[in-house]
Structures are given as structure tokens and as C-alpha cells.
CSV table of C-alpha atoms and ligand atoms in Angstrom, one decimal:
chain,number,residue,atom,x,y,z
A,8,MET,CA,-0.4,-19.2,69.0
A,9,SER,CA,-2.2,-16.0,69.7
A,10,GLU,CA,-1.5,-12.6,71.3
A,11,HIS,CA,-3.2,-9.4,71.9
A,12,ALA,CA,-1.7,-7.0,69.5
A,13,THR,CA,-1.4,-3.3,70.1
A,14,SER,CA,1.8,-2.4,68.5
A,15,ASP,CA,1.0,-2.9,64.7
A,16,LEU,CA,-1.4,0.0,64.3
A,17,PRO,CA,-0.7,1.9,61.2
A,18,PHE,CA,-2.6,4.9,62.7
A,19,ALA,CA,-0.9,7.7,64.5
A,20,ALA,CA,-3.9,8.3,66.9
A,21,PRO,CA,-4.4,6.3,70.1
A,22,PRO,CA,-7.3,3.8,70.0
A,23,ALA,CA,-10.6,5.7,69.6
A,24,PRO,CA,-13.3,4.9,72.2
A,25,VAL,CA,-16.1,2.6,70.9
A,26,PRO,CA,-18.4,5.1,69.1
A,27,ALA,CA,-22.1,5.6,69.9
A,28,PRO,CA,-24.5,4.0,67.4
A,29,PRO,CA,-25.8,6.4,64.7
A,30,HIS,CA,-29.3,7.8,64.7
A,31,GLY,CA,-31.7,5.1,63.5
A,32,ARG,CA,-31.3,1.3,63.5
A,33,PRO,CA,-29.5,-0.5,60.8
A,34,ASP,CA,-32.7,-2.4,59.8
A,35,PRO,CA,-34.6,0.5,58.2
A,36,ALA,CA,-31.5,1.6,56.4
A,37,VAL,CA,-31.0,-1.9,54.9
A,38,ALA,CA,-34.6,-2.0,54.0
A,39,ARG,CA,-34.2,1.3,52.0
A,40,VAL,CA,-31.1,0.0,50.3
A,41,VAL,CA,-32.6,-3.3,49.2
A,42,SER,CA,-35.8,-1.8,48.0
A,43,GLN,CA,-33.7,0.1,45.3
A,44,LEU,CA,-32.0,-3.1,44.0
A,45,ASP,CA,-33.1,-5.2,41.1
A,46,THR,CA,-33.2,-8.3,43.3
A,47,PRO,CA,-34.5,-10.8,40.6
A,48,ALA,CA,-31.5,-9.8,38.3
A,49,LEU,CA,-29.1,-10.2,41.2
A,50,ARG,CA,-30.6,-13.6,42.0
A,51,ALA,CA,-30.0,-14.7,38.4
A,52,ASP,CA,-26.4,-13.5,38.7
A,53,PHE,CA,-26.0,-15.4,42.0
A,54,GLU,CA,-27.3,-18.6,40.4
A,55,ARG,CA,-25.2,-18.2,37.2
A,56,GLN,CA,-22.1,-17.7,39.2
A,57,GLY,CA,-22.6,-20.9,41.1
A,58,ALA,CA,-23.9,-19.4,44.4
A,59,PHE,CA,-21.6,-16.2,44.4
A,60,LEU,CA,-22.4,-12.5,44.2
A,61,TYR,CA,-20.3,-9.4,44.5
A,62,LEU,CA,-21.7,-5.9,44.8
A,63,ASP,CA,-19.2,-3.1,45.0
A,64,ARG,CA,-21.8,-1.0,46.7
A,65,PHE,CA,-24.4,-2.1,49.2
A,66,LEU,CA,-24.6,-0.4,52.6
A,67,ALA,CA,-25.6,3.2,52.8
A,68,PRO,CA,-22.7,5.7,53.7
A,69,GLU,CA,-23.9,6.2,57.4
A,70,GLU,CA,-23.9,2.5,58.3
A,71,THR,CA,-20.6,2.0,56.5
A,72,ALA,CA,-19.1,4.9,58.4
A,73,GLN,CA,-20.2,3.3,61.6
A,74,LEU,CA,-18.6,0.0,60.7
A,75,VAL,CA,-15.3,1.8,60.0
A,76,ALA,CA,-15.4,3.6,63.3
A,77,LEU,CA,-16.2,0.3,65.2
A,78,ALA,CA,-13.5,-1.6,63.3
A,79,ARG,CA,-10.8,1.0,64.3
A,80,ALA,CA,-12.1,1.1,67.9
A,81,LEU,CA,-12.0,-2.7,68.3
A,82,GLN,CA,-8.6,-3.2,66.7
A,83,PRO,CA,-6.6,-3.0,69.9
A,84,GLY,CA,-8.5,-6.1,71.3
A,85,LEU,CA,-8.0,-8.3,68.4
A,86,ASN,CA,-6.8,-11.8,68.6
A,87,ARG,CA,-3.9,-12.6,66.2
A,88,ASN,CA,-3.2,-16.1,64.7
A,89,TYR,CA,-0.5,-17.6,62.7
A,90,LEU,CA,-0.9,-21.0,61.1
A,91,PRO,CA,2.2,-21.5,58.9
A,92,GLY,CA,1.2,-21.9,55.2
A,93,HIS,CA,-2.5,-21.2,55.8
A,94,LYS,CA,-3.3,-18.0,57.7
A,95,GLN,CA,-1.9,-15.0,59.5
A,96,GLY,CA,-4.1,-12.2,60.6
A,97,GLY,CA,-6.3,-10.9,63.4
A,98,SER,CA,-9.9,-11.4,64.3
A,99,VAL,CA,-12.6,-10.1,66.7
A,100,SER,CA,-15.2,-12.7,67.6
A,101,ARG,CA,-19.0,-12.3,67.9
A,102,HIS,CA,-18.6,-12.3,71.7
A,103,THR,CA,-16.5,-9.2,71.8
A,104,ILE,CA,-18.8,-7.7,69.2
A,105,ASP,CA,-21.8,-8.5,71.5
A,106,GLU,CA,-20.1,-6.6,74.3
A,107,LYS,CA,-18.6,-3.6,72.5
A,108,ALA,CA,-20.3,-3.2,69.1
A,109,PRO,CA,-24.1,-4.1,69.4
A,110,PHE,CA,-24.7,-2.2,66.2
A,111,ILE,CA,-23.0,-5.0,64.3
A,112,ALA,CA,-25.0,-7.6,66.1
A,113,GLU,CA,-28.1,-5.7,65.1
A,114,LEU,CA,-27.1,-5.4,61.6
A,115,TYR,CA,-26.5,-9.3,61.5
A,116,ARG,CA,-30.1,-9.8,62.7
A,117,SER,CA,-31.7,-7.2,60.4
A,118,LYS,CA,-34.8,-8.7,59.0
A,119,ALA,CA,-34.5,-6.7,55.9
A,120,LEU,CA,-31.0,-8.0,55.4
A,121,ILE,CA,-31.9,-11.7,56.0
A,122,GLY,CA,-35.0,-11.4,53.9
A,123,TRP,CA,-33.0,-10.0,51.0
A,124,LEU,CA,-30.2,-12.7,51.4
A,125,GLU,CA,-33.0,-15.4,51.3
A,126,GLN,CA,-34.4,-14.0,48.1
A,127,ILE,CA,-30.8,-13.9,46.5
A,128,SER,CA,-29.9,-17.4,47.9
A,129,GLY,CA,-33.3,-18.9,47.4
A,130,ASP,CA,-32.9,-20.6,50.8
A,131,PRO,CA,-34.7,-19.9,54.1
A,132,LEU,CA,-31.9,-18.6,56.3
A,133,GLN,CA,-31.3,-18.6,60.0
A,134,VAL,CA,-28.8,-16.9,62.2
A,135,CYS,CA,-26.2,-19.1,63.8
A,136,PRO,CA,-26.6,-20.3,67.5
A,137,ASP,CA,-25.3,-18.1,70.3
A,138,GLY,CA,-22.3,-20.2,70.9
A,139,ASP,CA,-20.8,-19.8,67.4
A,140,PRO,CA,-18.0,-17.3,67.7
A,141,HIS,CA,-18.0,-17.1,63.8
A,142,ALA,CA,-21.6,-16.0,63.5
A,143,TYR,CA,-20.3,-12.5,63.0
A,144,ALA,CA,-16.7,-11.5,63.2
A,145,LEU,CA,-14.2,-8.9,62.0
A,146,TYR,CA,-11.0,-10.1,60.2
A,147,TYR,CA,-8.0,-7.7,60.3
A,148,TYR,CA,-5.0,-7.8,58.0
A,149,THR,CA,-2.6,-5.3,59.6
A,150,ARG,CA,0.8,-6.8,59.2
A,151,GLN,CA,2.9,-7.5,56.3
A,152,GLY,CA,2.1,-11.1,55.1
A,153,ASP,CA,-1.3,-11.3,56.8
A,154,HIS,CA,-3.4,-13.5,54.6
A,155,ILE,CA,-5.6,-16.6,54.3
A,156,GLY,CA,-4.7,-19.5,51.9
A,157,TRP,CA,-7.1,-21.2,49.6
A,158,HIS,CA,-10.1,-22.8,51.4
A,159,TYR,CA,-13.8,-23.2,51.4
A,160,ASP,CA,-15.9,-22.0,54.3
A,161,THR,CA,-17.1,-25.5,55.1
A,162,SER,CA,-20.4,-26.0,56.8
A,163,TYR,CA,-20.3,-28.1,60.0
A,164,TYR,CA,-24.0,-27.4,60.4
A,165,ASP,CA,-26.6,-29.9,59.2
A,166,GLY,CA,-27.6,-27.5,56.5
A,167,ARG,CA,-26.0,-25.1,54.0
A,168,ARG,CA,-23.7,-22.3,55.3
A,169,TYR,CA,-23.7,-18.9,53.5
A,170,THR,CA,-21.0,-16.3,54.1
A,171,LEU,CA,-21.7,-12.5,53.7
A,172,LEU,CA,-18.4,-10.5,53.6
A,173,ILE,CA,-18.9,-6.8,54.1
A,174,GLY,CA,-16.0,-4.5,53.2
A,175,VAL,CA,-15.1,-2.2,56.1
A,176,LEU,CA,-11.6,-0.8,55.4
A,177,ASP,CA,-9.3,-1.3,52.5
A,178,GLU,CA,-6.1,0.5,52.3
A,179,SER,CA,-4.3,-2.6,51.1
A,180,SER,CA,-3.1,-4.6,48.1
A,181,CYS,CA,-5.0,-7.7,49.4
A,182,ARG,CA,-7.4,-9.4,47.0
A,183,LEU,CA,-10.1,-11.8,47.5
A,184,ASP,CA,-9.2,-14.4,44.8
A,185,TYR,CA,-11.9,-17.0,44.0
A,186,GLU,CA,-12.8,-19.9,41.8
A,187,LEU,CA,-16.4,-20.5,40.8
A,188,HIS,CA,-18.0,-23.9,40.0
A,189,THR,CA,-15.1,-26.0,41.4
A,190,ARG,CA,-17.7,-28.4,43.0
A,191,ASN,CA,-19.7,-28.6,39.8
A,192,PRO,CA,-18.3,-31.0,37.3
A,193,ASP,CA,-20.6,-29.9,34.5
A,194,VAL,CA,-19.3,-26.3,34.5
A,195,ALA,CA,-15.7,-25.1,33.9
A,196,ASP,CA,-14.0,-23.5,36.8
A,197,GLU,CA,-14.0,-19.7,36.5
A,198,PRO,CA,-11.4,-17.7,38.4
A,199,GLY,CA,-11.9,-14.2,39.6
A,200,SER,CA,-10.5,-11.6,42.0
A,201,VAL,CA,-12.1,-8.6,43.8
A,202,GLN,CA,-11.3,-5.9,46.4
A,203,ILE,CA,-14.3,-5.2,48.5
A,204,PRO,CA,-14.7,-1.4,49.1
A,205,PRO,CA,-16.1,-0.2,52.3
A,206,GLY,CA,-19.9,-0.9,52.2
A,207,GLY,CA,-19.5,-3.5,49.4
A,208,ILE,CA,-20.5,-7.2,49.8
A,209,VAL,CA,-19.6,-10.6,48.7
A,210,LEU,CA,-22.2,-13.4,49.3
A,211,PHE,CA,-21.5,-17.1,48.7
A,212,ASP,CA,-22.3,-20.7,49.7
A,213,GLY,CA,-19.3,-21.6,51.8
A,214,ASP,CA,-19.1,-25.2,50.4
A,215,LYS,CA,-19.0,-23.9,46.8
A,216,LEU,CA,-16.6,-21.0,46.7
A,217,ARG,CA,-12.9,-21.8,46.7
A,218,HIS,CA,-11.2,-18.6,47.8
A,219,ARG,CA,-8.2,-16.9,49.5
A,220,ILE,CA,-7.1,-13.5,50.7
A,221,THR,CA,-3.7,-12.6,49.2
A,222,PRO,CA,-1.0,-11.4,51.6
A,223,ALA,CA,-0.9,-7.8,52.8
A,224,GLY,CA,2.1,-5.6,52.1
A,225,PRO,CA,3.9,-3.3,54.6
A,226,ASN,CA,1.9,-0.6,56.3
A,227,GLU,CA,-1.4,-1.8,54.8
A,228,ILE,CA,-4.7,-2.4,56.5
A,229,ARG,CA,-7.7,-4.4,55.4
A,230,VAL,CA,-10.7,-5.2,57.6
A,231,SER,CA,-13.7,-7.2,56.6
A,232,LEU,CA,-16.8,-8.1,58.5
A,233,THR,CA,-18.2,-11.7,58.0
A,234,PHE,CA,-21.8,-12.7,58.7
A,235,GLU,CA,-22.6,-16.5,58.6
A,236,TYR,CA,-26.2,-17.7,57.9
A,237,VAL,CA,-27.4,-21.3,57.9
A,238,THR,CA,-30.3,-23.3,56.5
A,239,ASP,CA,-30.3,-25.6,59.6
A,240,PRO,CA,-28.5,-24.6,62.8
A,241,GLY,CA,-28.3,-28.2,64.0
A,242,MET,CA,-24.8,-29.7,64.3
A,243,ARG,CA,-23.6,-33.2,65.2
A,244,PRO,CA,-21.6,-33.1,68.5
A,245,TRP,CA,-18.3,-34.2,67.1
A,246,LEU,CA,-18.5,-31.7,64.2
A,247,ARG,CA,-19.2,-29.1,66.8
A,248,PHE,CA,-16.0,-30.2,68.5
A,249,ILE,CA,-14.0,-29.8,65.2
A,250,SER,CA,-15.6,-26.5,64.4
A,251,ASN,CA,-14.8,-25.1,67.9
A,252,MET,CA,-11.2,-26.3,67.6
A,253,LYS,CA,-10.7,-24.7,64.2
A,254,ASP,CA,-12.2,-21.4,65.5
A,255,ALA,CA,-9.9,-21.5,68.6
A,256,VAL,CA,-6.7,-22.3,66.7
A,257,ALA,CA,-7.3,-20.4,63.5
A,258,TYR,CA,-9.3,-17.4,64.7
A,259,PHE,CA,-10.4,-16.3,68.0
A,260,GLY,CA,-8.3,-18.2,70.7
A,261,PHE,CA,-9.4,-20.8,73.2
A,262,ARG,CA,-10.8,-18.3,75.7
A,263,GLN,CA,-13.3,-16.8,73.3
A,264,VAL,CA,-14.4,-20.1,71.9
A,265,PHE,CA,-14.7,-22.2,75.0
A,266,ARG,CA,-15.5,-19.6,77.6
A,267,ARG,CA,-19.0,-20.7,78.1
A,268,LEU,CA,-18.0,-24.3,78.5
A,269,LEU,CA,-15.3,-23.2,80.9
A,270,GLY,CA,-17.7,-21.0,82.8
A,271,GLY,CA,-15.7,-17.9,82.3
A,272,LYS,CA,-16.5,-14.6,80.5
B,317,AKG,O1,-11.2,-11.5,55.0
B,317,AKG,C1,-12.1,-11.8,54.3
B,317,AKG,O2,-12.8,-11.1,53.5
B,317,AKG,C2,-12.5,-13.3,54.2
B,317,AKG,C3,-11.7,-14.2,55.1
B,317,AKG,C4,-12.1,-15.7,55.0
B,317,AKG,O3,-12.2,-16.1,53.8
B,317,AKG,C5,-12.3,-16.6,56.0
B,317,AKG,O4,-12.0,-16.2,57.2
B,317,AKG,O5,-12.9,-17.7,55.9
B,318,FE2,FE1,-13.3,-18.0,54.0
């Protein structure tokens, strides 16, 4: 079901060492960025689009460059999955990120970022519990046909689940296709399609946005970073089981998802 891939790198260079963090922490950089945005107008856009927002520019160039360097450095350790008809691609879980790319973990917890997302969504937001391998993760589309079929980012939590996608690398023809308002009988469905440039973002309520990533062509690469925030981090035990199984099979592999339960690293 999964393998460690090292042979599909479209880069000539050998894997780079994990780069040192840039000067300064991500939080002040995000604070600077969001202070320059017209947040009330963006909140209105989010509402009008049924809990969806796309910004082609968000992160500052330094933080974006850091993400690009980390994505390239972590690529050799990714976990590849193939679910016929639904998904093919690679991912790096929050556990690997914690070990090798703490800059990303810090960005995830940035108070300025979470505060801004709360303003846009209108919901008080919390980070996901430590055991959730999906709390923050990198997705890689590096082989021809890598894609994710139509789906919702269903919340298994007791509260709502928001997904923040951050564009990291896009040298691909992949598109994020989506349909707004599908769960709202009073508003007509509204299709759309974007590519997320490095440093751009997409924010949505996972239960409201039907979306997919179209298949990569040959010699293409796309990497996106996903952050998941919730309004209530409680989860019923059997839904936790389903969520863990989905993450093990579709994303990160059993070792990453169940390593705490199994007592391993
Ligand atoms: O790669 C992306 O940008 C989004 C992937 C996605 O929709 C998912 O894994 O649920
Ligand atoms: Fe998704």
C-alpha cells in the first residue's frame, strides 16, 4: 500500500539537507502580513462563498522560501499511497514534520495566523490534538497521475474542521477544482478551479467544500501544505478509529499513525 519513494525526484540534485530556520520566527512575519489585509472584506468573501476563501498571495517571500526548501528536503522520506479511483500521491505527516521541520510546526501554531483565521471564519479555533497526523502535513504530487478524487475534508471531531492549504511548489498542471454551496439547498452550486502559487492559501470548512486535485502530468511536481484547525478537539472513540484508519491507508502509513499506540517511534 505504501512505500518510501526515492526514485521519482524530478530534480537533478541529491536531496538537500533540512535547512536551518530563517532569521526570526514565523509568527511576527504572519502578524505583519495580516495587518496589511482588509480582513473584514475577506471575511465577507468567505461568507459569500459558503466558507471558502482563496488568496493567491499570503505568506511573505522569506517564509515561502523556507517552506519550499523544507518541502524539497523532506521529499525523500515521503509515504506514497495508491487508492484505486480515489487517490495517488505522497505525504509527510506532522510526526515527521515535528522531527525534521519544526518551522512548519511553529507556523501552524502561530498566534497571529490562528487569530486571523478566527476572524475570517468567525469561529474560535484550536489546534488539533498531538495524535492527529493530519494536523499539519505536506502533500506531494510527483508522479504522473498523482491526484485526489472528489471529496470533503469530513470532520471526525465533535466540532467543525477547517482546512488551510498553503501553496508550496507548483510546477504542475494540477488544479484544485471545487464546488461551493453543495451542502446548502438554498444556494445554487458554484464550481471553481484554482492553482495555489507558492505562498498563496485556500481556507475552507472541510464539511462544506467539495473538492479534488486533478492528476499530475509527466515530470511535474506539486507540493501543498495543509493545516487543520477545529472548533472542538473532542472525538468519539469509534470515529477516532475510522479517522486513524483513513489516515493510515490513504495518507501516512500505519507506522506513522499508530506508532504511539504501538509504543514505537
Ligand atoms: O493537495 C492539496 O492541495 C489538497 C489535498 C486534499 O484535498 C486532501 O488531502 O484532502
Ligand atoms: Fe481535501
